[in-house]
Amino acid sequence: ATTTGIYYLNGTAWSVSLAITLSGAVQFTQFGDDVLMVANLAGGVYIAAAKGTTFSAISGSPANATHIVSVSAQALAFAGANWHSSASGNDTLWTPNVATLSATGVYYDAPGPVVAASALYRSALAFKKNSIFLGNQSGPPFSWSWEPISGETGTWSQGCVIEMTDAVAFVGLDDFWITSGYAPQRIPNKVKSWFFDNVNPTYITSTQGWLDASQSILYCHFVSTITPITGVCDMFVSYNVRVGRWGVGH
């Protein structure tokens, strides 16, 4: 994804998959052989169907969706404080219908928009800045049921959330946290003060986290207060899950 659209690797060359102006974060998820994409666009959810290479908007999908995950044979999209679920087994049907399990709802228990989302086994996590909601497929008439598992901390952005094999780790408002579907727990560390002293608060939402599964190491790349290029990640915090060891670096 670039500011001018979505591209795919065609042999050794990058080809245009969708020519469209993009100004914010782009999120992808896999639904069977389909690739779904959201980027706060009026067209809603976009699809490259059946191993296709061209994206197109799904009619009736939620407009301006910013986050999307695939779980329990449904796609879940998030726009503002709202959640939307596709039909069970069909990522192209989004009109609320009890029979298909397409549905929508609002997270009223906490203020603000959803800033990140993640799959966790057959469940889903929706993050606001100050709260986290755990969702499970409940069947008709509501399709999905959501319960808050934290009213004290959430996260900053999608890049602050890292999916692991059996849990989800994330950068919270004041510490590093982990949840396996229950109330999040702080990850014991001695680097949180160093991180919050060095991260540029203006660009903390630009943090990019990922899991090196082969080494069992979590990485959070962030924009520091002394970055040589404005807005570009230049430092990192790492955590070795196997031995519980932390590291920092440039």
PDB file of N, CA, C and O in Angstrom, residues 116-121 123-127 132 134 149 155 158 160-171 176-185 187 218:
ATOM      1  N   ALA A 116      -7.755  -0.404  17.293  1.00  0.00           N
ATOM      2  CA  ALA A 116      -7.034  -1.617  16.902  1.00  0.00           C
ATOM      3  C   ALA A 116      -7.962  -2.811  17.083  1.00  0.00           C
ATOM      4  O   ALA A 116      -8.919  -2.759  17.867  1.00  0.00           O
ATOM      5  N   ALA A 117      -7.670  -3.875  16.362  1.00  0.00           N
ATOM      6  CA  ALA A 117      -8.465  -5.094  16.477  1.00  0.00           C
ATOM      7  C   ALA A 117      -7.560  -6.290  16.244  1.00  0.00           C
ATOM      8  O   ALA A 117      -6.537  -6.195  15.556  1.00  0.00           O
ATOM      9  N   SER A 118      -7.947  -7.424  16.818  1.00  0.00           N
ATOM     10  CA  SER A 118      -7.121  -8.620  16.703  1.00  0.00           C
ATOM     11  C   SER A 118      -7.978  -9.863  16.849  1.00  0.00           C
ATOM     12  O   SER A 118      -8.978  -9.863  17.583  1.00  0.00           O
ATOM     13  N   ALA A 119      -7.592 -10.920  16.166  1.00  0.00           N
ATOM     14  CA  ALA A 119      -8.210 -12.225  16.381  1.00  0.00           C
ATOM     15  C   ALA A 119      -7.479 -12.927  17.514  1.00  0.00           C
ATOM     16  O   ALA A 119      -6.272 -12.733  17.712  1.00  0.00           O
ATOM     17  N   LEU A 120      -8.201 -13.747  18.279  1.00  0.00           N
ATOM     18  CA  LEU A 120      -7.616 -14.531  19.365  1.00  0.00           C
ATOM     19  C   LEU A 120      -8.376 -15.848  19.431  1.00  0.00           C
ATOM     20  O   LEU A 120      -9.491 -15.895  19.923  1.00  0.00           O
ATOM     21  N   TYR A 121      -7.759 -16.910  18.926  1.00  0.00           N
ATOM     22  CA  TYR A 121      -8.443 -18.191  18.772  1.00  0.00           C
ATOM     23  C   TYR A 121      -9.717 -17.970  17.949  1.00  0.00           C
ATOM     24  O   TYR A 121      -9.663 -17.474  16.847  1.00  0.00           O
ATOM     25  N   SER A 123     -12.120 -16.017  19.025  1.00  0.00           N
ATOM     26  CA  SER A 123     -12.654 -14.773  19.567  1.00  0.00           C
ATOM     27  C   SER A 123     -12.007 -13.587  18.865  1.00  0.00           C
ATOM     28  O   SER A 123     -11.109 -13.751  18.031  1.00  0.00           O
ATOM     29  N   ALA A 124     -12.468 -12.399  19.209  1.00  0.00           N
ATOM     30  CA  ALA A 124     -11.901 -11.170  18.653  1.00  0.00           C
ATOM     31  C   ALA A 124     -11.707 -10.160  19.772  1.00  0.00           C
ATOM     32  O   ALA A 124     -12.438 -10.173  20.772  1.00  0.00           O
ATOM     33  N   LEU A 125     -10.717  -9.295  19.603  1.00  0.00           N
ATOM     34  CA  LEU A 125     -10.460  -8.215  20.546  1.00  0.00           C
ATOM     35  C   LEU A 125     -10.607  -6.886  19.819  1.00  0.00           C
ATOM     36  O   LEU A 125     -10.064  -6.707  18.729  1.00  0.00           O
ATOM     37  N   ALA A 126     -11.351  -5.984  20.410  1.00  0.00           N
ATOM     38  CA  ALA A 126     -11.494  -4.624  19.890  1.00  0.00           C
ATOM     39  C   ALA A 126     -10.916  -3.671  20.933  1.00  0.00           C
ATOM     40  O   ALA A 126     -11.343  -3.683  22.095  1.00  0.00           O
ATOM     41  N   PHE A 127      -9.952  -2.873  20.519  1.00  0.00           N
ATOM     42  CA  PHE A 127      -9.266  -1.961  21.429  1.00  0.00           C
ATOM     43  C   PHE A 127      -9.724  -0.529  21.200  1.00  0.00           C
ATOM     44  O   PHE A 127      -9.760  -0.046  20.058  1.00  0.00           O
ATOM     45  N   ILE A 132     -10.761  -2.403  26.419  1.00  0.00           N
ATOM     46  CA  ILE A 132     -10.657  -3.551  25.512  1.00  0.00           C
ATOM     47  C   ILE A 132     -11.945  -4.354  25.621  1.00  0.00           C
ATOM     48  O   ILE A 132     -12.460  -4.592  26.725  1.00  0.00           O
ATOM     49  N   LEU A 134     -13.845  -8.042  24.439  1.00  0.00           N
ATOM     50  CA  LEU A 134     -13.691  -9.394  23.929  1.00  0.00           C
ATOM     51  C   LEU A 134     -14.990  -9.813  23.265  1.00  0.00           C
ATOM     52  O   LEU A 134     -16.065  -9.739  23.867  1.00  0.00           O
ATOM     53  N   ILE A 149     -13.104  -6.334  28.941  1.00  0.00           N
ATOM     54  CA  ILE A 149     -12.162  -7.046  29.804  1.00  0.00           C
ATOM     55  C   ILE A 149     -11.156  -6.075  30.418  1.00  0.00           C
ATOM     56  O   ILE A 149     -10.329  -6.475  31.233  1.00  0.00           O
ATOM     57  N   THR A 155      -5.035   0.647  23.914  1.00  0.00           N
ATOM     58  CA  THR A 155      -3.780   0.807  23.199  1.00  0.00           C
ATOM     59  C   THR A 155      -3.851   2.044  22.329  1.00  0.00           C
ATOM     60  O   THR A 155      -4.863   2.745  22.289  1.00  0.00           O
ATOM     61  N   GLN A 158      -3.127   0.232  15.788  1.00  0.00           N
ATOM     62  CA  GLN A 158      -2.996  -1.153  15.361  1.00  0.00           C
ATOM     63  C   GLN A 158      -1.555  -1.637  15.448  1.00  0.00           C
ATOM     64  O   GLN A 158      -1.296  -2.792  15.789  1.00  0.00           O
ATOM     65  N   CYS A 160       0.553  -1.076  17.609  1.00  0.00           N
ATOM     66  CA  CYS A 160       0.948  -1.354  18.993  1.00  0.00           C
ATOM     67  C   CYS A 160       0.466  -2.717  19.470  1.00  0.00           C
ATOM     68  O   CYS A 160       0.717  -3.100  20.611  1.00  0.00           O
ATOM     69  N   VAL A 161      -0.238  -3.458  18.610  1.00  0.00           N
ATOM     70  CA  VAL A 161      -0.809  -4.759  18.971  1.00  0.00           C
ATOM     71  C   VAL A 161      -0.081  -5.856  18.217  1.00  0.00           C
ATOM     72  O   VAL A 161       0.109  -5.763  16.998  1.00  0.00           O
ATOM     73  N   ILE A 162       0.327  -6.913  18.927  1.00  0.00           N
ATOM     74  CA  ILE A 162       1.058  -8.016  18.314  1.00  0.00           C
ATOM     75  C   ILE A 162       0.340  -9.326  18.607  1.00  0.00           C
ATOM     76  O   ILE A 162       0.202  -9.723  19.775  1.00  0.00           O
ATOM     77  N   GLU A 163      -0.110 -10.004  17.555  1.00  0.00           N
ATOM     78  CA  GLU A 163      -0.741 -11.316  17.722  1.00  0.00           C
ATOM     79  C   GLU A 163       0.332 -12.376  17.924  1.00  0.00           C
ATOM     80  O   GLU A 163       1.276 -12.476  17.149  1.00  0.00           O
ATOM     81  N   MET A 164       0.162 -13.194  18.980  1.00  0.00           N
ATOM     82  CA  MET A 164       1.040 -14.315  19.249  1.00  0.00           C
ATOM     83  C   MET A 164       0.252 -15.597  19.024  1.00  0.00           C
ATOM     84  O   MET A 164      -0.917 -15.565  18.644  1.00  0.00           O
ATOM     85  N   THR A 165       0.881 -16.739  19.237  1.00  0.00           N
ATOM     86  CA  THR A 165       0.191 -18.002  18.992  1.00  0.00           C
ATOM     87  C   THR A 165      -0.927 -18.260  19.996  1.00  0.00           C
ATOM     88  O   THR A 165      -1.937 -18.878  19.660  1.00  0.00           O
ATOM     89  N   ASP A 166      -0.770 -17.801  21.220  1.00  0.00           N
ATOM     90  CA  ASP A 166      -1.749 -18.105  22.261  1.00  0.00           C
ATOM     91  C   ASP A 166      -2.180 -16.887  23.070  1.00  0.00           C
ATOM     92  O   ASP A 166      -2.819 -17.011  24.102  1.00  0.00           O
ATOM     93  N   ALA A 167      -1.822 -15.697  22.610  1.00  0.00           N
ATOM     94  CA  ALA A 167      -2.160 -14.475  23.343  1.00  0.00           C
ATOM     95  C   ALA A 167      -1.941 -13.279  22.428  1.00  0.00           C
ATOM     96  O   ALA A 167      -1.479 -13.422  21.287  1.00  0.00           O
ATOM     97  N   VAL A 168      -2.275 -12.113  22.942  1.00  0.00           N
ATOM     98  CA  VAL A 168      -2.050 -10.863  22.224  1.00  0.00           C
ATOM     99  C   VAL A 168      -1.301  -9.915  23.151  1.00  0.00           C
ATOM    100  O   VAL A 168      -1.747  -9.657  24.282  1.00  0.00           O
ATOM    101  N   ALA A 169      -0.164  -9.423  22.704  1.00  0.00           N
ATOM    102  CA  ALA A 169       0.613  -8.447  23.471  1.00  0.00           C
ATOM    103  C   ALA A 169       0.362  -7.070  22.884  1.00  0.00           C
ATOM    104  O   ALA A 169       0.083  -6.927  21.686  1.00  0.00           O
ATOM    105  N   PHE A 170       0.475  -6.038  23.722  1.00  0.00           N
ATOM    106  CA  PHE A 170       0.226  -4.698  23.211  1.00  0.00           C
ATOM    107  C   PHE A 170       0.881  -3.637  24.092  1.00  0.00           C
ATOM    108  O   PHE A 170       1.145  -3.869  25.282  1.00  0.00           O
ATOM    109  N   VAL A 171       1.135  -2.500  23.468  1.00  0.00           N
ATOM    110  CA  VAL A 171       1.620  -1.336  24.205  1.00  0.00           C
ATOM    111  C   VAL A 171       0.402  -0.614  24.758  1.00  0.00           C
ATOM    112  O   VAL A 171      -0.455  -0.147  24.003  1.00  0.00           O
ATOM    113  N   PHE A 176       3.660  -2.308  29.088  1.00  0.00           N
ATOM    114  CA  PHE A 176       3.493  -3.370  28.096  1.00  0.00           C
ATOM    115  C   PHE A 176       2.597  -4.449  28.704  1.00  0.00           C
ATOM    116  O   PHE A 176       2.819  -4.882  29.839  1.00  0.00           O
ATOM    117  N   TRP A 177       1.613  -4.903  27.929  1.00  0.00           N
ATOM    118  CA  TRP A 177       0.585  -5.785  28.457  1.00  0.00           C
ATOM    119  C   TRP A 177       0.415  -7.021  27.591  1.00  0.00           C
ATOM    120  O   TRP A 177       0.853  -7.052  26.436  1.00  0.00           O
ATOM    121  N   ILE A 178      -0.265  -8.022  28.162  1.00  0.00           N
ATOM    122  CA  ILE A 178      -0.592  -9.238  27.421  1.00  0.00           C
ATOM    123  C   ILE A 178      -1.942  -9.755  27.891  1.00  0.00           C
ATOM    124  O   ILE A 178      -2.302  -9.602  29.061  1.00  0.00           O
ATOM    125  N   THR A 179      -2.717 -10.313  26.957  1.00  0.00           N
ATOM    126  CA  THR A 179      -4.003 -10.897  27.315  1.00  0.00           C
ATOM    127  C   THR A 179      -4.217 -12.170  26.519  1.00  0.00           C
ATOM    128  O   THR A 179      -3.826 -12.263  25.357  1.00  0.00           O
ATOM    129  N   SER A 180      -4.823 -13.147  27.173  1.00  0.00           N
ATOM    130  CA  SER A 180      -5.207 -14.386  26.503  1.00  0.00           C
ATOM    131  C   SER A 180      -6.725 -14.500  26.440  1.00  0.00           C
ATOM    132  O   SER A 180      -7.270 -15.596  26.331  1.00  0.00           O
ATOM    133  N   GLY A 181      -7.389 -13.363  26.548  1.00  0.00           N
ATOM    134  CA  GLY A 181      -8.844 -13.332  26.510  1.00  0.00           C
ATOM    135  C   GLY A 181      -9.460 -12.957  27.837  1.00  0.00           C
ATOM    136  O   GLY A 181     -10.679 -12.802  27.950  1.00  0.00           O
ATOM    137  N   TYR A 182      -8.602 -12.812  28.831  1.00  0.00           N
ATOM    138  CA  TYR A 182      -9.057 -12.389  30.160  1.00  0.00           C
ATOM    139  C   TYR A 182      -8.496 -10.987  30.437  1.00  0.00           C
ATOM    140  O   TYR A 182      -7.913 -10.366  29.565  1.00  0.00           O
ATOM    141  N   ALA A 183      -8.704 -10.514  31.653  1.00  0.00           N
ATOM    142  CA  ALA A 183      -8.183  -9.192  32.011  1.00  0.00           C
ATOM    143  C   ALA A 183      -6.693  -9.119  31.685  1.00  0.00           C
ATOM    144  O   ALA A 183      -5.927 -10.034  32.042  1.00  0.00           O
ATOM    145  N   PRO A 184      -6.236  -8.100  30.973  1.00  0.00           N
ATOM    146  CA  PRO A 184      -4.826  -8.016  30.581  1.00  0.00           C
ATOM    147  C   PRO A 184      -3.910  -7.922  31.794  1.00  0.00           C
ATOM    148  O   PRO A 184      -4.266  -7.352  32.828  1.00  0.00           O
ATOM    149  N   GLN A 185      -2.717  -8.498  31.641  1.00  0.00           N
ATOM    150  CA  GLN A 185      -1.704  -8.484  32.687  1.00  0.00           C
ATOM    151  C   GLN A 185      -0.473  -7.739  32.194  1.00  0.00           C
ATOM    152  O   GLN A 185      -0.104  -7.821  31.021  1.00  0.00           O
ATOM    153  N   ILE A 187       3.325  -7.137  31.480  1.00  0.00           N
ATOM    154  CA  ILE A 187       4.476  -7.995  31.240  1.00  0.00           C
ATOM    155  C   ILE A 187       5.625  -7.453  32.082  1.00  0.00           C
ATOM    156  O   ILE A 187       6.041  -6.304  31.907  1.00  0.00           O
ATOM    157  N   LEU A 218       9.316 -10.500  20.378  1.00  0.00           N
ATOM    158  CA  LEU A 218       8.419  -9.407  20.017  1.00  0.00           C
ATOM    159  C   LEU A 218       9.248  -8.148  19.791  1.00  0.00           C
ATOM    160  O   LEU A 218      10.166  -7.862  20.561  1.00  0.00           O
TER     161      LEU A 218
END
